[in-house]
mmCIF file of C-alpha atoms in Angstrom:
data_model
loop_
_atom_site.group_PDB
_atom_site.id
_atom_site.type_symbol
_atom_site.label_atom_id
_atom_site.label_comp_id
_atom_site.label_asym_id
_atom_site.label_seq_id
_atom_site.Cartn_x
_atom_site.Cartn_y
_atom_site.Cartn_z
ATOM 1 C CA MET A 1 10.191 -23.993 -16.772
ATOM 2 C CA ALA A 2 9.216 -21.807 -19.732
ATOM 3 C CA ASP A 3 7.605 -24.866 -21.426
ATOM 4 C CA SER A 4 5.066 -25.231 -18.538
ATOM 5 C CA MET A 5 4.091 -21.554 -18.513
ATOM 6 C CA PRO A 6 1.198 -20.250 -20.599
ATOM 7 C CA PRO A 7 2.246 -17.880 -23.387
ATOM 8 C CA ARG A 8 0.501 -14.961 -21.708
ATOM 9 C CA VAL A 9 2.609 -15.467 -18.586
ATOM 10 C CA ILE A 10 5.798 -15.463 -20.672
ATOM 11 C CA LEU A 11 4.526 -12.274 -22.355
ATOM 12 C CA ALA A 12 3.744 -10.695 -18.960
ATOM 13 C CA LEU A 13 7.210 -11.457 -17.630
ATOM 14 C CA THR A 14 8.858 -10.085 -20.800
ATOM 15 C CA VAL A 15 6.802 -6.917 -20.670
ATOM 16 C CA GLY A 16 7.584 -6.487 -16.969
ATOM 17 C CA VAL A 17 11.343 -6.789 -17.361
ATOM 18 C CA LEU A 18 11.494 -4.536 -20.440
ATOM 19 C CA SER A 19 9.346 -1.867 -18.882
ATOM 20 C CA PHE A 20 11.542 -1.747 -15.755
ATOM 21 C CA ALA A 21 14.741 -1.660 -17.811
ATOM 22 C CA PHE A 22 13.485 1.371 -19.775
ATOM 23 C CA ALA A 23 12.526 3.283 -16.572
ATOM 24 C CA PRO A 24 15.969 4.884 -15.942
ATOM 25 C CA ILE A 25 16.315 5.653 -19.673
ATOM 26 C CA LEU A 26 13.039 7.637 -19.593
ATOM 27 C CA VAL A 27 14.328 9.642 -16.586
ATOM 28 C CA ARG A 28 17.558 10.391 -18.490
ATOM 29 C CA TRP A 29 15.566 11.692 -21.482
ATOM 30 C CA ALA A 30 13.530 13.930 -19.207
ATOM 31 C CA ASN A 31 16.386 15.337 -17.179
ATOM 32 C CA GLU A 32 15.716 18.858 -18.461
ATOM 33 C CA ALA A 33 13.208 18.972 -15.567
ATOM 34 C CA PRO A 34 13.929 18.461 -11.833
ATOM 35 C CA GLY A 35 13.540 14.935 -10.526
ATOM 36 C CA LEU A 36 10.552 15.953 -8.367
ATOM 37 C CA THR A 37 8.701 17.158 -11.452
ATOM 38 C CA ILE A 38 9.121 13.776 -13.144
ATOM 39 C CA ALA A 39 8.122 11.994 -9.930
ATOM 40 C CA VAL A 40 4.898 14.045 -9.755
ATOM 41 C CA TRP A 41 3.976 13.346 -13.362
ATOM 42 C CA ARG A 42 4.715 9.651 -12.954
ATOM 43 C CA THR A 43 2.758 9.078 -9.778
ATOM 44 C CA SER A 44 -0.148 11.367 -10.663
ATOM 45 C CA THR A 45 -0.652 9.762 -14.029
ATOM 46 C CA ALA A 46 -0.574 6.281 -12.479
ATOM 47 C CA ALA A 47 -3.105 7.293 -9.866
ATOM 48 C CA LEU A 48 -5.459 8.801 -12.463
ATOM 49 C CA VAL A 49 -5.154 5.749 -14.719
ATOM 50 C CA MET A 50 -6.042 3.373 -11.844
ATOM 51 C CA LEU A 51 -8.863 5.530 -10.430
ATOM 52 C CA PRO A 52 -11.660 4.143 -12.712
ATOM 53 C CA GLY A 53 -11.060 0.743 -11.149
ATOM 54 C CA LEU A 54 -12.550 2.107 -7.955
ATOM 55 C CA ALA A 55 -15.974 1.309 -9.375
ATOM 56 C CA TYR A 56 -15.128 -2.413 -9.092
ATOM 57 C CA VAL A 57 -13.826 -2.340 -5.498
ATOM 58 C CA HIS A 58 -15.806 0.571 -4.086
ATOM 59 C CA ASP A 59 -17.552 -1.534 -1.434
ATOM 60 C CA GLU A 60 -14.290 -3.165 -0.327
ATOM 61 C CA VAL A 61 -12.541 0.189 0.009
ATOM 62 C CA ARG A 62 -15.438 1.612 2.013
ATOM 63 C CA SER A 63 -15.089 -1.320 4.464
ATOM 64 C CA PHE A 64 -11.501 -0.409 5.332
ATOM 65 C CA GLY A 65 -10.870 0.264 8.994
ATOM 66 C CA TRP A 66 -8.486 2.780 10.592
ATOM 67 C CA ARG A 67 -5.728 0.225 10.661
ATOM 68 C CA ASP A 68 -6.092 -0.441 6.922
ATOM 69 C CA TRP A 69 -5.988 3.250 6.103
ATOM 70 C CA GLY A 70 -3.006 3.768 8.405
ATOM 71 C CA LEU A 71 -1.057 0.986 6.684
ATOM 72 C CA ILE A 72 -1.991 2.320 3.220
ATOM 73 C CA LEU A 73 -0.924 5.813 4.225
ATOM 74 C CA ALA A 74 2.426 4.539 5.479
ATOM 75 C CA SER A 75 2.944 2.272 2.433
ATOM 76 C CA GLY A 76 1.987 5.060 -0.011
ATOM 77 C CA THR A 77 4.270 7.514 1.705
ATOM 78 C CA ALA A 78 7.212 5.053 1.463
ATOM 79 C CA LEU A 79 6.411 4.360 -2.205
ATOM 80 C CA GLY A 80 6.175 8.070 -3.099
ATOM 81 C CA ALA A 81 9.452 8.777 -1.310
ATOM 82 C CA HIS A 82 11.003 5.752 -3.106
ATOM 83 C CA PHE A 83 10.158 7.255 -6.511
ATOM 84 C CA ILE A 84 11.604 10.640 -5.515
ATOM 85 C CA ALA A 85 14.890 9.087 -4.225
ATOM 86 C CA TRP A 86 15.290 6.766 -7.208
ATOM 87 C CA ILE A 87 14.648 9.403 -9.796
ATOM 88 C CA GLU A 88 16.927 11.915 -8.079
ATOM 89 C CA ALA A 89 19.661 9.256 -7.889
ATOM 90 C CA LEU A 90 19.839 9.176 -11.673
ATOM 91 C CA TYR A 91 20.867 12.849 -11.693
ATOM 92 C CA TYR A 92 24.032 12.129 -9.740
ATOM 93 C CA THR A 93 25.230 8.665 -10.677
ATOM 94 C CA SER A 94 25.201 6.278 -13.605
ATOM 95 C CA VAL A 95 22.172 4.320 -14.786
ATOM 96 C CA ALA A 96 23.995 1.080 -14.058
ATOM 97 C CA SER A 97 24.900 2.035 -10.470
ATOM 98 C CA ALA A 98 21.449 3.454 -9.631
ATOM 99 C CA SER A 99 19.665 0.433 -11.126
ATOM 100 C CA VAL A 100 21.865 -2.159 -9.385
ATOM 101 C CA LEU A 101 21.707 -0.488 -5.978
ATOM 102 C CA ALA A 102 17.929 -0.007 -6.254
ATOM 103 C CA THR A 103 17.492 -3.763 -6.643
ATOM 104 C CA THR A 104 18.957 -4.481 -3.226
ATOM 105 C CA SER A 105 15.509 -4.327 -1.676
ATOM 106 C CA PRO A 106 15.478 -8.134 -0.923
ATOM 107 C CA VAL A 107 18.500 -7.530 1.328
ATOM 108 C CA PHE A 108 16.713 -4.663 3.138
ATOM 109 C CA VAL A 109 13.539 -6.770 3.420
ATOM 110 C CA ALA A 110 15.539 -9.512 5.164
ATOM 111 C CA VAL A 111 17.165 -7.033 7.572
ATOM 112 C CA LEU A 112 13.866 -5.203 8.316
ATOM 113 C CA GLY A 113 12.060 -8.478 8.747
ATOM 114 C CA TYR A 114 14.601 -9.375 11.432
ATOM 115 C CA LEU A 115 14.592 -5.944 13.177
ATOM 116 C CA VAL A 116 10.875 -5.190 12.999
ATOM 117 C CA LEU A 117 9.034 -8.502 12.639
ATOM 118 C CA ARG A 118 11.592 -10.634 14.577
ATOM 119 C CA GLU A 119 11.901 -12.990 11.626
ATOM 120 C CA ARG A 120 14.789 -15.414 11.762
ATOM 121 C CA LEU A 121 17.868 -14.283 9.860
ATOM 122 C CA ALA A 122 19.875 -17.320 8.852
ATOM 123 C CA TRP A 123 23.661 -17.132 8.725
ATOM 124 C CA PRO A 124 23.800 -17.720 4.916
ATOM 125 C CA VAL A 125 21.530 -14.689 4.477
ATOM 126 C CA VAL A 126 23.810 -12.684 6.778
ATOM 127 C CA GLY A 127 26.733 -13.695 4.570
ATOM 128 C CA GLY A 128 24.805 -12.592 1.495
ATOM 129 C CA ILE A 129 24.074 -9.244 3.113
ATOM 130 C CA VAL A 130 27.717 -8.686 3.978
ATOM 131 C CA VAL A 131 28.790 -9.556 0.408
ATOM 132 C CA ALA A 132 26.191 -7.166 -1.072
ATOM 133 C CA VAL A 133 27.429 -4.364 1.237
ATOM 134 C CA GLY A 134 30.977 -5.016 0.087
ATOM 135 C CA GLY A 135 29.954 -4.934 -3.580
ATOM 136 C CA ALA A 136 28.054 -1.698 -3.013
ATOM 137 C CA ALA A 137 31.056 -0.152 -1.263
ATOM 138 C CA LEU A 138 33.300 -1.146 -4.187
ATOM 139 C CA MET A 139 30.858 0.523 -6.599
ATOM 140 C CA GLY A 140 30.815 3.663 -4.471
ATOM 141 C CA LEU A 141 34.557 3.949 -4.342
ATOM 142 C CA THR A 142 34.876 3.416 -8.057
ATOM 143 C CA ASP A 143 32.049 5.718 -9.058
ATOM 144 C CA ALA A 144 33.431 8.523 -6.889
ATOM 145 C CA GLY A 145 36.588 8.480 -8.980
ATOM 146 C CA ALA A 146 34.822 8.419 -12.320
ATOM 147 C CA VAL A 147 35.138 11.456 -14.565
ATOM 148 C CA ALA A 148 31.492 11.588 -15.557
ATOM 149 C CA PHE A 149 30.014 11.954 -12.064
ATOM 150 C CA GLY A 150 32.903 12.345 -9.620
ATOM 151 C CA ALA A 151 32.173 13.023 -5.958
ATOM 152 C CA GLU A 152 28.440 13.486 -6.702
ATOM 153 C CA ALA A 153 28.268 9.759 -7.412
ATOM 154 C CA TRP A 154 28.349 9.093 -3.664
ATOM 155 C CA TRP A 155 25.153 11.060 -3.238
ATOM 156 C CA GLY A 156 23.505 9.365 -6.171
ATOM 157 C CA ASN A 157 24.455 5.910 -4.871
ATOM 158 C CA LEU A 158 23.163 6.826 -1.412
ATOM 159 C CA LEU A 159 19.854 7.950 -2.899
ATOM 160 C CA ALA A 160 19.594 4.674 -4.838
ATOM 161 C CA LEU A 161 20.173 2.687 -1.662
ATOM 162 C CA SER A 162 17.589 4.879 0.096
ATOM 163 C CA ALA A 163 15.147 4.077 -2.690
ATOM 164 C CA ALA A 164 15.772 0.313 -2.083
ATOM 165 C CA LEU A 165 15.145 0.785 1.661
ATOM 166 C CA LEU A 166 11.929 2.758 1.075
ATOM 167 C CA VAL A 167 10.545 0.186 -1.382
ATOM 168 C CA SER A 168 11.352 -2.522 1.157
ATOM 169 C CA ILE A 169 9.217 -0.742 3.731
ATOM 170 C CA TYR A 170 6.483 -0.503 1.130
ATOM 171 C CA LEU A 171 6.714 -4.214 0.400
ATOM 172 C CA LEU A 172 6.659 -5.261 4.016
ATOM 173 C CA ILE A 173 3.612 -3.160 4.773
ATOM 174 C CA GLY A 174 1.937 -4.388 1.597
ATOM 175 C CA ARG A 175 2.624 -8.017 2.655
ATOM 176 C CA ALA A 176 0.685 -7.360 5.846
ATOM 177 C CA ILE A 177 -2.350 -5.604 4.313
ATOM 178 C CA ARG A 178 -2.615 -7.795 1.221
ATOM 179 C CA GLN A 179 -3.462 -10.770 3.450
ATOM 180 C CA HIS A 180 -7.037 -9.523 3.614
ATOM 181 C CA VAL A 181 -7.304 -6.803 0.956
ATOM 182 C CA SER A 182 -7.536 -7.392 -2.799
ATOM 183 C CA TRP A 183 -4.797 -6.176 -5.098
ATOM 184 C CA LEU A 184 -6.878 -3.466 -6.815
ATOM 185 C CA ALA A 185 -8.534 -2.199 -3.653
ATOM 186 C CA TYR A 186 -5.028 -1.739 -2.198
ATOM 187 C CA LEU A 187 -3.378 -0.309 -5.299
ATOM 188 C CA ILE A 188 -5.812 2.500 -6.041
ATOM 189 C CA PRO A 189 -5.515 4.364 -2.670
ATOM 190 C CA LEU A 190 -1.799 3.400 -2.518
ATOM 191 C CA TYR A 191 -1.001 5.186 -5.792
ATOM 192 C CA SER A 192 -3.123 8.170 -4.779
ATOM 193 C CA VAL A 193 -1.161 8.565 -1.540
ATOM 194 C CA ALA A 194 2.160 8.203 -3.438
ATOM 195 C CA ALA A 195 1.052 10.918 -5.875
ATOM 196 C CA LEU A 196 0.065 13.216 -3.020
ATOM 197 C CA VAL A 197 3.437 12.699 -1.346
ATOM 198 C CA THR A 198 5.406 13.684 -4.498
ATOM 199 C CA LEU A 199 3.101 16.622 -5.139
ATOM 200 C CA LEU A 200 3.489 17.960 -1.577
ATOM 201 C CA ALA A 201 7.275 17.538 -1.832
ATOM 202 C CA ALA A 202 7.380 19.497 -5.132
ATOM 203 C CA VAL A 203 5.140 22.275 -3.834
ATOM 204 C CA GLY A 204 7.114 22.461 -0.602
ATOM 205 C CA GLN A 205 10.366 22.948 -2.459
ATOM 206 C CA GLY A 206 8.837 25.324 -5.061
ATOM 207 C CA VAL A 207 9.532 23.027 -7.968
ATOM 208 C CA PRO A 208 7.584 24.027 -11.079
ATOM 209 C CA LEU A 209 5.511 21.250 -12.661
ATOM 210 C CA VAL A 210 4.879 22.859 -16.062
ATOM 211 C CA GLY A 211 6.765 24.934 -18.633
ATOM 212 C CA TYR A 212 9.068 22.239 -19.957
ATOM 213 C CA ASN A 213 9.729 20.533 -23.257
ATOM 214 C CA PRO A 214 6.897 18.103 -24.165
ATOM 215 C CA VAL A 215 9.439 15.271 -23.910
ATOM 216 C CA VAL A 216 9.419 15.717 -20.141
ATOM 217 C CA TYR A 217 5.708 15.117 -19.867
ATOM 218 C CA ALA A 218 5.837 12.264 -22.348
ATOM 219 C CA CYS A 219 8.555 10.531 -20.289
ATOM 220 C CA GLY A 220 6.696 11.139 -17.036
ATOM 221 C CA ILE A 221 3.530 9.623 -18.468
ATOM 222 C CA ALA A 222 5.474 6.785 -20.017
ATOM 223 C CA LEU A 223 7.033 5.993 -16.614
ATOM 224 C CA ALA A 224 3.534 5.728 -15.203
ATOM 225 C CA LEU A 225 1.975 3.663 -17.938
ATOM 226 C CA GLY A 226 5.048 1.435 -18.497
ATOM 227 C CA PRO A 227 6.952 0.446 -15.341
ATOM 228 C CA GLN A 228 4.431 1.522 -12.744
ATOM 229 C CA VAL A 229 1.099 0.323 -14.146
ATOM 230 C CA LEU A 230 1.950 -2.164 -16.911
ATOM 231 C CA GLY A 231 5.118 -3.570 -15.421
ATOM 232 C CA HIS A 232 3.816 -4.125 -11.871
ATOM 233 C CA SER A 233 0.533 -5.469 -13.277
ATOM 234 C CA ALA A 234 2.430 -7.870 -15.532
ATOM 235 C CA PHE A 235 4.469 -9.246 -12.628
ATOM 236 C CA ASN A 236 1.337 -9.643 -10.496
ATOM 237 C CA VAL A 237 -0.254 -11.663 -13.274
ATOM 238 C CA ALA A 238 2.830 -13.850 -13.534
ATOM 239 C CA LEU A 239 2.842 -14.403 -9.744
ATOM 240 C CA GLN A 240 -0.329 -16.502 -10.108
ATOM 241 C CA HIS A 241 1.582 -19.040 -12.201
ATOM 242 C CA VAL A 242 5.254 -18.941 -11.178
ATOM 243 C CA PRO A 243 7.152 -18.867 -7.870
ATOM 244 C CA ALA A 244 7.907 -15.522 -6.284
ATOM 245 C CA ALA A 245 11.608 -16.415 -6.322
ATOM 246 C CA LEU A 246 11.585 -16.494 -10.131
ATOM 247 C CA ILE A 247 9.963 -13.091 -10.149
ATOM 248 C CA GLY A 248 12.652 -11.842 -7.827
ATOM 249 C CA MET A 249 15.358 -13.267 -10.034
ATOM 250 C CA LEU A 250 13.881 -11.786 -13.174
ATOM 251 C CA ALA A 251 13.688 -8.380 -11.508
ATOM 252 C CA LEU A 252 17.470 -8.519 -11.291
ATOM 253 C CA LEU A 253 17.544 -8.435 -15.090
ATOM 254 C CA GLU A 254 16.364 -4.821 -14.880
ATOM 255 C CA PRO A 255 19.803 -3.330 -14.097
ATOM 256 C CA VAL A 256 21.385 -5.525 -16.721
ATOM 257 C CA GLY A 257 18.973 -4.335 -19.426
ATOM 258 C CA ALA A 258 19.143 -0.747 -18.241
ATOM 259 C CA SER A 259 22.963 -0.772 -18.262
ATOM 260 C CA ILE A 260 23.007 -2.085 -21.845
ATOM 261 C CA LEU A 261 20.509 0.508 -22.938
ATOM 262 C CA ALA A 262 22.486 3.300 -21.216
ATOM 263 C CA TYR A 263 25.670 2.209 -22.943
ATOM 264 C CA VAL A 264 24.001 2.077 -26.381
ATOM 265 C CA LEU A 265 22.016 5.375 -25.957
ATOM 266 C CA PHE A 266 24.292 7.483 -23.769
ATOM 267 C CA GLY A 267 27.689 5.826 -23.939
ATOM 268 C CA GLU A 268 27.632 5.148 -20.202
ATOM 269 C CA ALA A 269 30.047 2.306 -19.517
ATOM 270 C CA PRO A 270 30.914 1.290 -15.935
ATOM 271 C CA GLY A 271 34.613 0.896 -15.127
ATOM 272 C CA GLU A 272 36.052 -2.544 -14.502
ATOM 273 C CA TRP A 273 35.948 -2.350 -10.691
ATOM 274 C CA SER A 274 32.530 -0.815 -10.719
ATOM 275 C CA ALA A 275 31.278 -3.625 -13.005
ATOM 276 C CA LEU A 276 32.791 -6.147 -10.633
ATOM 277 C CA GLY A 277 30.969 -4.494 -7.696
ATOM 278 C CA MET A 278 27.731 -4.715 -9.662
ATOM 279 C CA VAL A 279 28.219 -8.414 -10.327
ATOM 280 C CA VAL A 280 28.932 -9.013 -6.626
ATOM 281 C CA VAL A 281 25.799 -7.094 -5.579
ATOM 282 C CA LEU A 282 23.561 -8.873 -8.018
ATOM 283 C CA ALA A 283 24.918 -12.287 -7.115
ATOM 284 C CA ALA A 284 24.506 -11.581 -3.403
ATOM 285 C CA VAL A 285 20.916 -10.381 -3.876
ATOM 286 C CA ALA A 286 20.097 -13.368 -6.072
ATOM 287 C CA PHE A 287 21.461 -15.680 -3.346
ATOM 288 C CA VAL A 288 19.364 -13.991 -0.660
ATOM 289 C CA VAL A 289 16.220 -14.240 -2.862
ATOM 290 C CA VAL A 290 16.691 -17.915 -3.606
ATOM 291 C CA TYR A 291 17.715 -18.928 -0.081
ATOM 292 C CA ARG A 292 14.826 -17.092 1.596
ATOM 293 C CA SER A 293 12.405 -18.480 -0.907
ATOM 294 C CA ARG A 294 13.524 -22.055 -0.327
ATOM 295 C CA SER A 295 13.473 -21.545 3.436
ATOM 296 C CA THR A 296 9.937 -20.188 3.273
ATOM 297 C CA ALA A 297 8.810 -23.077 1.093
ATOM 298 C CA ALA A 298 10.433 -25.579 3.528
ATOM 299 C CA HIS A 299 8.724 -23.999 6.537
ATOM 300 C CA GLN A 300 5.369 -24.039 4.763
ATOM 301 C CA LYS A 301 5.777 -27.705 3.901
ATOM 302 C CA GLU A 302 6.776 -28.508 7.472
ATOM 303 C CA ALA A 303 3.724 -26.632 8.805
ATOM 304 C CA THR A 304 1.448 -28.474 6.380
ATOM 305 C CA ASP A 305 2.916 -31.837 7.313
ATOM 306 C CA THR A 306 2.478 -31.045 11.020
ATOM 307 C CA ARG A 307 -1.219 -30.129 10.498
ATOM 308 C CA ARG A 308 -1.839 -33.357 8.565
ATOM 309 C CA ALA A 309 -0.165 -35.422 11.323
#
């Protein structure tokens, strides 16, 4: 597969995976500040960086109707809340656990697609969901008994799962609006809404945004420029050349890379049972990604063959 891909696509995939793997590490380095502070600096920087692009899609954005703006508002709110939940999770549980649980979004997408969009939920996918839940429960039980985080790990793991649910809502809404809106025209207002959500949350809770060590601001800006702008952009470039299933599988390398970095930099090593739970979750998510991708491809081929007939 790699031989058939242009070098720039391979580079884009590498940059994407590495940037995502470093995301929880940057949060750890900035943990002098509250999670909301980091979320504000991350989302605000990303929104400002993308804003000049408005000059290229100004006419398209102006043509948005009320339905488009409603979807963008809902999607941006879910994305902003996702960043808050995911960053806060890293204050209560390990990098490995937070990263693994946050990658369960394909499972949530499958469930939400069934509940909201009435999409068919095949029994193999149901089995994958059950296995993923079992692996997550094993991680939660093990993390709660760990010395480093103790009972607070439950809250951190719950926040990470909430982050996965929120990003799944964002993805489902994005899938609907991106059918008729360009990527940049969608992304600019989306990031602006996400930034506003985190800012309102910080102001509402009285969380100070300044007065910290410069490392905090550097990490917040790096989170915006790396995983949010560069990482997502890199994966979008790659999507033009490789199947979405491959992107989904590569995204599962994020918790692996993050866990290795956390062990090297902070000495965070998951216990044996927790590591087993992580493997179970990742395997279940990978199965759901591949199965749903193949099912979608088969349905599209069947539809194409029917039209030709």
